XYZ file of C-alpha atoms in Angstrom:
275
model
C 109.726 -91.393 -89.133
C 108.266 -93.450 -92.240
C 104.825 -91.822 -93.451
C 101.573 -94.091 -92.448
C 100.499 -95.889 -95.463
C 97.382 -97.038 -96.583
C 96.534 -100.865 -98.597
C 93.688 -100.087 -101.056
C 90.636 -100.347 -99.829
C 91.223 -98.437 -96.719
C 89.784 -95.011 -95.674
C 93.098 -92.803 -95.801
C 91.754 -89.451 -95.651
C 89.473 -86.650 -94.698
C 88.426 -83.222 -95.476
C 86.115 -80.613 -95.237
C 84.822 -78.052 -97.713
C 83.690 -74.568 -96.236
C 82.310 -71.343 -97.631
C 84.693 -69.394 -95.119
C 88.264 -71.442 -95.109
C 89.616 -69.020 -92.707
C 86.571 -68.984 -90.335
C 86.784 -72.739 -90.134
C 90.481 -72.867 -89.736
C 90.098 -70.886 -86.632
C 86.992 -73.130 -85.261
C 89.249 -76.432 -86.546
C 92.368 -75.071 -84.336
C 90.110 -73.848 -81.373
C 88.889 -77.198 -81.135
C 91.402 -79.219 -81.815
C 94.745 -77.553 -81.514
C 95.023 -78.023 -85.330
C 98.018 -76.192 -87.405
C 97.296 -75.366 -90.903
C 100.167 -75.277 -94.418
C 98.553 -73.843 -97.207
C 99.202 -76.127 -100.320
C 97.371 -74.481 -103.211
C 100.345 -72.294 -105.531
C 99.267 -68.642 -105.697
C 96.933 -67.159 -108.073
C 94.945 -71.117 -107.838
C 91.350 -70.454 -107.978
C 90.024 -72.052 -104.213
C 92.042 -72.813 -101.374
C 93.310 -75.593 -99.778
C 94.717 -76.075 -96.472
C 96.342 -79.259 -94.814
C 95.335 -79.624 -90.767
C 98.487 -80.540 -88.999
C 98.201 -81.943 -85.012
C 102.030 -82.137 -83.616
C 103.135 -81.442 -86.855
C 101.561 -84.164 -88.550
C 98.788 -84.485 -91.447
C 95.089 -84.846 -90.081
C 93.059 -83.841 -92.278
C 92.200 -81.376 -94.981
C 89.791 -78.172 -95.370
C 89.124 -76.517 -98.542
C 87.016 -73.742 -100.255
C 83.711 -75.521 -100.770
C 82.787 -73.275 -104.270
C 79.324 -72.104 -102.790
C 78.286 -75.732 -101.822
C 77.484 -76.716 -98.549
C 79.729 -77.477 -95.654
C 80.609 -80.904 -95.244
C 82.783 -83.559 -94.254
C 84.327 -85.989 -96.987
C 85.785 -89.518 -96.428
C 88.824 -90.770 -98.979
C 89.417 -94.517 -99.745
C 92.801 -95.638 -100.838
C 93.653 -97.532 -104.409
C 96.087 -97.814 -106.599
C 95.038 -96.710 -109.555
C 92.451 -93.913 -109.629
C 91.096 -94.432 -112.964
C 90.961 -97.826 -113.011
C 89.566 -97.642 -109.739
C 86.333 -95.671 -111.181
C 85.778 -97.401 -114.206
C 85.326 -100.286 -111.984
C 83.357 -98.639 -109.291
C 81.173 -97.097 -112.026
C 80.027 -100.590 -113.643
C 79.612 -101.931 -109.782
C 77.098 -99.106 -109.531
C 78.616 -95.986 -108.493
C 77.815 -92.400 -109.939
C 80.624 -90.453 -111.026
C 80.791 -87.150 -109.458
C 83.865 -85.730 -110.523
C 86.584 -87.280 -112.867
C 89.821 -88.109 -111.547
C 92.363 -85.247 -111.439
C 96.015 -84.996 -110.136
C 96.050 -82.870 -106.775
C 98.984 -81.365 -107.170
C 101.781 -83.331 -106.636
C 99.839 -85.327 -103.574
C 98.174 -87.876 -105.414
C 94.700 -88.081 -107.651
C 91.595 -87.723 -106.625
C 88.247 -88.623 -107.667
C 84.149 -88.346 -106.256
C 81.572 -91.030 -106.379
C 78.886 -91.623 -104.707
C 77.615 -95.113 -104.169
C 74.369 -97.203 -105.490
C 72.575 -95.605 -102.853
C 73.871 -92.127 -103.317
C 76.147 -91.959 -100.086
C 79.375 -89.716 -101.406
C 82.727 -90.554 -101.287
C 86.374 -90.199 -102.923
C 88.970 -92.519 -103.867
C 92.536 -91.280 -103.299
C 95.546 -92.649 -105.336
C 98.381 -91.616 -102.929
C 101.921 -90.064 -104.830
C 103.409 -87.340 -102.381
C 100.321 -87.733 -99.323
C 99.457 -90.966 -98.702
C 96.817 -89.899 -95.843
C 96.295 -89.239 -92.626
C 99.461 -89.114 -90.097
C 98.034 -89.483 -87.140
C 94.821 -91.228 -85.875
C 93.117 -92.318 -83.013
C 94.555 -89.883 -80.416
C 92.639 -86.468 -79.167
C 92.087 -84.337 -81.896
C 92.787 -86.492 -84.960
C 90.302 -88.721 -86.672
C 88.869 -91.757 -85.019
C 86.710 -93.715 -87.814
C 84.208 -92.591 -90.732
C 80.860 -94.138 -90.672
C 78.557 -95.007 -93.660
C 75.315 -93.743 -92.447
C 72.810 -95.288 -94.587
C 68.828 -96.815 -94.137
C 69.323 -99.921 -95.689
C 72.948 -101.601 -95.258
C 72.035 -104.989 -97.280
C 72.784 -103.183 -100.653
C 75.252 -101.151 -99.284
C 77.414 -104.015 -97.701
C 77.065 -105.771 -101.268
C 78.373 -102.992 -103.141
C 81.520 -101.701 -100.568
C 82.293 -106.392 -100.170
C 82.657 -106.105 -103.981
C 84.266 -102.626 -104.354
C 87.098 -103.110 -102.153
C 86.610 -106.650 -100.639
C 85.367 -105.476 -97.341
C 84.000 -108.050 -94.773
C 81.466 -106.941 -92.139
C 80.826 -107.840 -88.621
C 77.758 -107.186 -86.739
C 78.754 -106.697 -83.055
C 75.347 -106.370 -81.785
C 75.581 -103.153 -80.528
C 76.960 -101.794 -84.487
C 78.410 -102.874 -87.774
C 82.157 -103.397 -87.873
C 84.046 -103.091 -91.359
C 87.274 -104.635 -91.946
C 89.415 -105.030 -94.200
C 91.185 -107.847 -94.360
C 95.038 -107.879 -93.799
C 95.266 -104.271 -92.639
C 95.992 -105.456 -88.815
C 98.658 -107.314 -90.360
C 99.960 -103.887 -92.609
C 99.704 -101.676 -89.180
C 101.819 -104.370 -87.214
C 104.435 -104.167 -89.684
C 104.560 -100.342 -90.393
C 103.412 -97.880 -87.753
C 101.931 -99.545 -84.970
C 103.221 -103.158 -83.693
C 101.702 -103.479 -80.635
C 98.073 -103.410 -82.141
C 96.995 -106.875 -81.501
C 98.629 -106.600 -77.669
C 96.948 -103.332 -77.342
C 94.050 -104.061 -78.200
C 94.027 -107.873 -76.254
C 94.501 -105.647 -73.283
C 90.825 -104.214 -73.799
C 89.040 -107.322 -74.837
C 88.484 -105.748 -78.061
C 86.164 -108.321 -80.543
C 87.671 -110.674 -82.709
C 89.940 -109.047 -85.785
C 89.844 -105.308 -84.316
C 92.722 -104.900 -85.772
C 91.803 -105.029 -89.570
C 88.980 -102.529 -88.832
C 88.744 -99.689 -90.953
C 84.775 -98.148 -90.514
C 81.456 -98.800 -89.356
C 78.058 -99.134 -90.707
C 75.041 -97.268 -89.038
C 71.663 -98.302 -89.523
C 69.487 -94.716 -89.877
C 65.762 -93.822 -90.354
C 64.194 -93.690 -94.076
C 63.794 -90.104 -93.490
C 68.129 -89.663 -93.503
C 69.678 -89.745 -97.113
C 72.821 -92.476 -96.898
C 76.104 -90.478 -96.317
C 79.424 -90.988 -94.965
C 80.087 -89.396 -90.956
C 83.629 -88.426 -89.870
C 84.182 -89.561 -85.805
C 87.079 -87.611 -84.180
C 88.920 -88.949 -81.177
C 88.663 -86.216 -77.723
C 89.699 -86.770 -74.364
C 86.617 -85.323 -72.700
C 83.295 -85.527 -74.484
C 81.831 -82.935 -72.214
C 84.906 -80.270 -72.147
C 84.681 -80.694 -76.352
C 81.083 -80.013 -76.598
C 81.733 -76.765 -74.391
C 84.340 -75.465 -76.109
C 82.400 -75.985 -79.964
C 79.598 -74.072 -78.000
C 81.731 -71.314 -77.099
C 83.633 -71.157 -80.619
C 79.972 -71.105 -82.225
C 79.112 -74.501 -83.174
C 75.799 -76.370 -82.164
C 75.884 -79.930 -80.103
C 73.137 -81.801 -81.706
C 72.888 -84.978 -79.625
C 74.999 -86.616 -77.001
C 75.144 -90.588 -76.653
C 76.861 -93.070 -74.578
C 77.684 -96.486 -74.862
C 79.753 -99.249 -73.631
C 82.841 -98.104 -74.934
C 82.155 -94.261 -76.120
C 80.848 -91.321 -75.119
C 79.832 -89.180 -77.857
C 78.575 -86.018 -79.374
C 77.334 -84.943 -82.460
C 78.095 -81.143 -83.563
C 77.608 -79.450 -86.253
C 80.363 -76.564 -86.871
C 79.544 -72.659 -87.746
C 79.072 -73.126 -91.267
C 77.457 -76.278 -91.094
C 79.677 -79.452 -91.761
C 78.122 -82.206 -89.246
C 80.753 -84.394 -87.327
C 80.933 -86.234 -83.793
C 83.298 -86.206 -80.825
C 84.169 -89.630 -79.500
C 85.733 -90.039 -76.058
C 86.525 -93.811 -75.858
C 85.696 -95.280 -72.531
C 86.424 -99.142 -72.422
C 84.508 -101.543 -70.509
C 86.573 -101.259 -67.385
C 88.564 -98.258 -67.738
C-alpha cells in the first residue's frame, strides 16, 4: 500500500507531549486500541513513541520535558527552513528552530500572530498520518481562536488557505487537496461524500475555525473520530480522564475530555443528517 501523502499546506500530523509517556500510552491504547513503536535510538535524552491503529501511523506521543500536556497539530511544506523564514516575516514567532527528526523528516514550532502554536513538518521517511477519519484515528484539528479576521489573513497568506463559513462553523480548505486524495488514497471522495449532501468543495477540507470567548488564549484542538460518543466518554472516565462538555449538532456528536495528565482533546461521533 503507497503511504498517504500530504501537498503543503495541509495538516499531516499530530502529537502529544506528556510528563508520563508510559501512563499515556496505556490511556492512548485503552481508548483507542492504539499500538505503540518506539523510534528514539537508545541512550536519546526524551522519548518518542509512534501510535499505530491496524498497524498504521496515527499519531505521535512524546516526553513533554516538564511542560504541560498537550496536543500539537503539524502542517506539511516542503522546505522547513524556508518555510519559517517566510512564516516569521508573515508574523509568526519562532518557537523552536528547525531540526531533522531522525530520519522522518524536520520539524519546526511557531506559533502564529495571535500566539496559537503550531509545527510545520517537512516529510523525508514519515510523511504523516496513515489513517484518518475512522474510529480511533484523527478526525480534523481546529484553530480555536477569539478573533478569526487576523487569523484567516495570516493562515490565506501562509499556506493559501480559503475559508468557508457554513453557518453553523468555519470550513478551511485547501485548494486542490480533493483532487490529491482522489488520485492517491481515497477515489471515491467526491461520490462519498455526494452521498451525504456534504457542502460544496468538502473534499479539499483540511480544518476548521472556532470562534471562542476573549477569556480563551487562540490554540490549535485535535478532533478524533469514535463510533459512540457516549461509550468513549465512559471508557476515558473509567481509564481516569475527565469529560468536560458534551455537544451535539447536525452532523456530530461530541465530547470534550481532557486525559490524566492533562492534554485537552474531543471525541467526534459523526452523525449525518439522515443517517
Amino acid at each position: 500500500m503507497n503511504p498517504r501523502t500530504y501537498p503543503t499546506g495541509v495538516p499531516c500530523w499530530i502529537d502529544t507531549t506528556q510528563p508520563d509517556v508510559d501512563a499515556a500510552a496505556a490511556f492512548y491504547s485503552g481508548l483507542f486500541g492504539w499500538t505503540f513503536e518506539d523510534v528514539m535510538p537508545p541512550g536519546a535524552p526524551g522519548r518518542y513513541l509512534i501510535a499505530k491503529l491496524d498497524g498504521r501511523d496515527v499519531a505521535g506521543l512524546g516526553s513533554g520535558g516538564g511542560a504541560e500536556a498537550s496536543w500539537s497539530t503539524y502542517i506539511a511544506v516542503d522546505d522547513a527552513d524556508a518555510a519559517v523564514q517566510r512564516l516569521v516575516a508573515g508574523g509568526a514567532a519562532l518557537l523552536s528552530k528547525p531540526q531533522d527528526a531522525g530520519e522522518g523528516g524536520r520539524d519546526a514550532a511557531l506559533a502564529d500572530p495571535q500566539g496559537a502554536g503550531f509545527h510545520v513538518w517537512q516529510a523525508r521517511r514519515r510523511p504523516g498520518v496513515q489513517v484518518a477519519n475512522v474510529p480511533g484515528a484523527w478526525n480534523f484539528s481546529d484553530l480555536h481562536t477569539p478573533d478569526p479576521g487576523p487569523a484567516i489573513s495570516f493562515y490565506q497568506e501562509a499556506f493559501g488557505w480559503e475559508v468557508d463559513d457554513l453557518g453553523f462553523g468555519m470550513l478551511v480548505r485547501r485548494p486542490g487537496y480533493g483532487d490529491h486524495l482522489e488520485a492517491t488514497v481515497d477515489p471515491d471522495i467526491r461520490a462519498r461524500q455526494s452521498e451525504i449532501a456534504s457542502p460544496v468543495g468538502f473534499e479539499d477540507a483540511i480544518a476548521w475555525i472556532v470562534t471562542t470567548g476573549p477569556d480563551r488564549p487562540p490554540h490549535w484542538h485535535v478532533t478524533f473520530t469514535v463510533a459512540d460518543r457516549d461509550q468513549t466518554a465512559s471508557d476515558a472516565e473509567r481509564l481516569g480522564a475527565e469529560v468536560l462538555q458534551r455537544d451535539e449538532s447536525d452532523w456530530t456528536r461530541e465530547a470534550l475530555i481532557r486525559d490524566p495528565q492533562g492534554a485537552i482533546f474531543s471525541a467526534s461521533q459523526f452523525t449525518p443528517p439522515g443517517g
